[in-house]
Amino acid sequence: SMHSLNTMIVGLWLLALPQSPSLQRKHFDQAALALLLHDVGMVKIPAFITGKTTPLKPDEKEKIPAHTLAGYKLMDKLGQTHDLIKQAVLEHHERLDGSGYPQHSKQISSFGLLVAVADAFSAMIQLRPYAPAKDPVSAARELTEAKKLFDIAYSGKLLAAFVSEGFGKLR
């Protein structure tokens, strides 16, 4: 999907920025695959929900969190047990304050923190049935302001890169 592709691009971009944890080439390739597959569990969510063009009803929304564990089980079944894939699939909806899902954990891997920022940013800049697309600078700023939810190191790099490149003048 376009969302997964955007998440991969944003995540790899964050990894490539100065002061990001350096990855060996094979780990960079694994990070790319992990970012691309982060939402693989969505294939287990019924198409009538994922294909809706109107806001989801409460009972439909309740089914969405299951995609993280479904994706984890699917990757395990396929033998994709590399840590970066597990972290991306399982942790991309976890939040620093423990309010995320599926584990409601405050113990999130560094890569999981990165994928959470990349995933949220990608979702925010796309038109969604429940929200308009935000411009990239506003989305990045919103993520940096949500310090209790998202890692400020990654969200801050995202915002700084947009602002330093002059994208802040778009509005």
Short mmCIF file of C-alpha atoms in Angstrom, two decimals:
data_model
loop_
_atom_site.label_atom_id
_atom_site.label_comp_id
_atom_site.label_asym_id
_atom_site.label_seq_id
_atom_site.Cartn_x
_atom_site.Cartn_y
_atom_site.Cartn_z
CA SER A 1 0.00 0.00 0.00
CA MET A 2 1.03 3.64 -0.37
CA HIS A 3 1.01 3.97 3.43
CA SER A 4 3.53 1.14 3.86
CA LEU A 5 5.75 2.55 1.12
CA ASN A 6 5.64 6.03 2.69
CA THR A 7 6.42 4.57 6.11
CA MET A 8 9.42 2.74 4.67
CA ILE A 9 10.74 5.87 2.97
CA VAL A 10 10.31 8.06 6.06
CA GLY A 11 11.81 5.40 8.35
CA LEU A 12 14.87 4.85 6.14
CA TRP A 13 15.29 8.60 5.81
CA LEU A 14 15.30 8.92 9.62
CA LEU A 15 17.86 6.10 9.85
CA ALA A 16 20.07 7.83 7.29
CA LEU A 17 20.08 11.22 9.04
CA PRO A 18 23.21 12.26 10.95
CA GLN A 19 23.26 11.18 14.63
CA SER A 20 20.93 8.25 13.90
CA PRO A 21 22.12 4.86 15.13
CA SER A 22 24.37 3.51 12.38
CA LEU A 23 23.30 0.28 10.75
CA GLN A 24 25.39 -2.15 8.77
CA ARG A 25 24.19 -2.61 5.18
CA LYS A 26 22.45 -5.94 5.92
CA HIS A 27 20.62 -4.33 8.85
CA PHE A 28 19.62 -1.37 6.68
CA ASP A 29 18.12 -3.86 4.18
CA GLN A 30 16.32 -5.64 7.03
CA ALA A 31 15.06 -2.28 8.32
CA ALA A 32 13.68 -1.50 4.84
CA LEU A 33 11.83 -4.82 4.74
CA ALA A 34 10.58 -4.40 8.31
CA LEU A 35 9.27 -0.88 7.62
CA LEU A 36 7.54 -2.08 4.45
CA LEU A 37 5.92 -5.01 6.29
CA HIS A 38 4.98 -3.15 9.49
CA ASP A 39 1.24 -3.26 8.66
CA VAL A 40 1.18 -6.79 7.17
CA GLY A 41 -1.40 -7.86 9.76
CA MET A 42 -3.97 -5.61 8.08
CA VAL A 43 -4.53 -8.47 5.61
CA LYS A 44 -6.35 -10.24 8.46
CA ILE A 45 -8.78 -7.32 8.96
CA PRO A 46 -11.98 -7.76 6.90
CA ALA A 47 -11.96 -5.90 3.56
CA PHE A 48 -15.28 -4.20 4.33
CA ILE A 49 -13.44 -2.38 7.14
CA THR A 50 -10.13 -1.62 5.42
CA GLY A 51 -11.88 -0.48 2.24
CA LYS A 52 -14.36 1.90 3.88
CA THR A 53 -14.41 5.46 2.64
CA THR A 54 -16.47 6.69 5.57
CA PRO A 55 -15.47 6.85 9.25
CA LEU A 56 -15.39 3.48 11.03
CA LYS A 57 -18.13 2.60 13.51
CA PRO A 58 -17.00 1.79 17.08
CA ASP A 59 -17.38 -1.99 16.57
CA GLU A 60 -15.31 -1.75 13.36
CA LYS A 61 -12.60 0.32 15.08
CA GLU A 62 -12.32 -2.40 17.74
CA LYS A 63 -11.05 -4.86 15.12
CA ILE A 64 -8.09 -2.70 13.96
CA PRO A 65 -5.73 -3.26 16.94
CA ALA A 66 -5.74 -7.01 16.18
CA HIS A 67 -3.58 -6.34 13.11
CA THR A 68 -0.38 -6.02 15.14
CA LEU A 69 -0.58 -9.49 16.71
CA ALA A 70 -1.96 -10.96 13.48
CA GLY A 71 1.04 -9.56 11.61
CA TYR A 72 3.44 -10.90 14.22
CA LYS A 73 1.91 -14.40 13.97
CA LEU A 74 1.97 -14.26 10.17
CA MET A 75 5.65 -13.25 10.09
CA ASP A 76 6.46 -16.02 12.58
CA LYS A 77 4.60 -18.56 10.43
CA LEU A 78 6.60 -17.41 7.38
CA GLY A 79 9.84 -17.75 9.31
CA GLN A 80 10.52 -14.00 9.33
CA THR A 81 11.81 -13.85 12.89
CA HIS A 82 14.45 -11.13 12.57
CA ASP A 83 14.26 -8.68 15.47
CA LEU A 84 13.66 -5.61 13.27
CA ILE A 85 10.64 -7.26 11.61
CA LYS A 86 9.22 -8.36 14.97
CA GLN A 87 9.73 -4.87 16.41
CA ALA A 88 8.17 -3.09 13.43
CA VAL A 89 5.10 -5.32 13.23
CA LEU A 90 4.50 -5.58 16.96
CA GLU A 91 5.54 -2.12 18.24
CA HIS A 92 4.43 0.44 15.66
CA HIS A 93 1.32 1.31 17.70
CA GLU A 94 3.00 1.23 21.11
CA ARG A 95 3.39 4.62 22.83
CA LEU A 96 5.93 5.90 25.37
CA ASP A 97 3.28 6.35 28.08
CA GLY A 98 1.97 2.78 27.69
CA SER A 99 -1.27 3.90 26.03
CA GLY A 100 -0.53 2.08 22.75
CA TYR A 101 -1.25 -1.48 21.69
CA PRO A 102 -1.07 -4.49 21.64
CA GLN A 103 1.13 -4.81 24.74
CA HIS A 104 0.50 -1.37 26.30
CA SER A 105 4.23 -1.38 26.98
CA LYS A 106 6.49 1.54 27.86
CA GLN A 107 9.49 -0.66 26.98
CA ILE A 108 9.76 -0.08 23.23
CA SER A 109 12.83 -0.90 21.17
CA SER A 110 14.70 1.94 19.46
CA PHE A 111 13.56 0.62 16.09
CA GLY A 112 9.98 0.32 17.35
CA LEU A 113 10.12 3.99 18.36
CA LEU A 114 11.33 4.92 14.88
CA VAL A 115 8.62 2.87 13.14
CA ALA A 116 5.94 4.44 15.38
CA VAL A 117 7.00 7.94 14.27
CA ALA A 118 7.30 6.95 10.59
CA ASP A 119 3.92 5.15 10.65
CA ALA A 120 2.08 7.98 12.41
CA PHE A 121 3.64 10.63 10.15
CA SER A 122 2.76 8.66 7.02
CA ALA A 123 -0.84 8.26 8.20
CA MET A 124 -1.15 11.95 9.09
CA ILE A 125 -0.05 13.22 5.65
CA GLN A 126 -2.48 10.96 3.77
CA LEU A 127 -6.17 11.67 3.26
CA ARG A 128 -8.07 9.25 5.51
CA PRO A 129 -11.81 8.56 5.83
CA TYR A 130 -11.73 10.02 9.35
CA ALA A 131 -9.32 12.95 8.83
CA PRO A 132 -7.97 15.26 6.14
CA ALA A 133 -4.33 15.03 5.07
CA LYS A 134 -2.02 17.33 7.03
CA ASP A 135 0.88 19.16 5.47
CA PRO A 136 4.20 17.50 6.42
CA VAL A 137 5.46 20.35 8.62
CA SER A 138 2.24 20.42 10.69
CA ALA A 139 2.29 16.62 11.04
CA ALA A 140 5.94 16.61 12.14
CA ARG A 141 5.27 19.44 14.60
CA GLU A 142 2.30 17.58 16.08
CA LEU A 143 4.45 14.48 16.62
CA THR A 144 7.16 16.51 18.41
CA GLU A 145 4.52 18.07 20.65
CA ALA A 146 3.25 14.60 21.63
CA LYS A 147 6.36 13.91 23.77
CA LYS A 148 4.48 11.50 26.03
CA LEU A 149 3.61 9.33 23.03
CA PHE A 150 6.41 9.57 20.47
CA ASP A 151 10.19 9.56 20.77
CA ILE A 152 11.37 13.18 20.57
CA ALA A 153 14.71 12.18 19.02
CA TYR A 154 12.99 10.80 15.90
CA SER A 155 10.08 13.26 15.72
CA GLY A 156 12.48 16.15 16.35
CA LYS A 157 14.77 15.04 13.51
CA LEU A 158 11.77 14.85 11.22
CA LEU A 159 10.62 18.36 12.07
CA ALA A 160 14.13 19.83 11.98
CA ALA A 161 14.78 18.35 8.55
CA PHE A 162 11.57 19.82 7.12
CA VAL A 163 12.10 23.23 8.67
CA SER A 164 15.81 23.42 7.77
CA GLU A 165 14.98 22.62 4.14
CA GLY A 166 12.57 25.54 4.02
CA PHE A 167 9.42 23.40 3.87
CA GLY A 168 8.04 25.50 6.73
CA LYS A 169 7.41 28.26 4.17
CA LEU A 170 4.85 26.12 2.34
CA ARG A 171 2.00 27.31 4.57
#
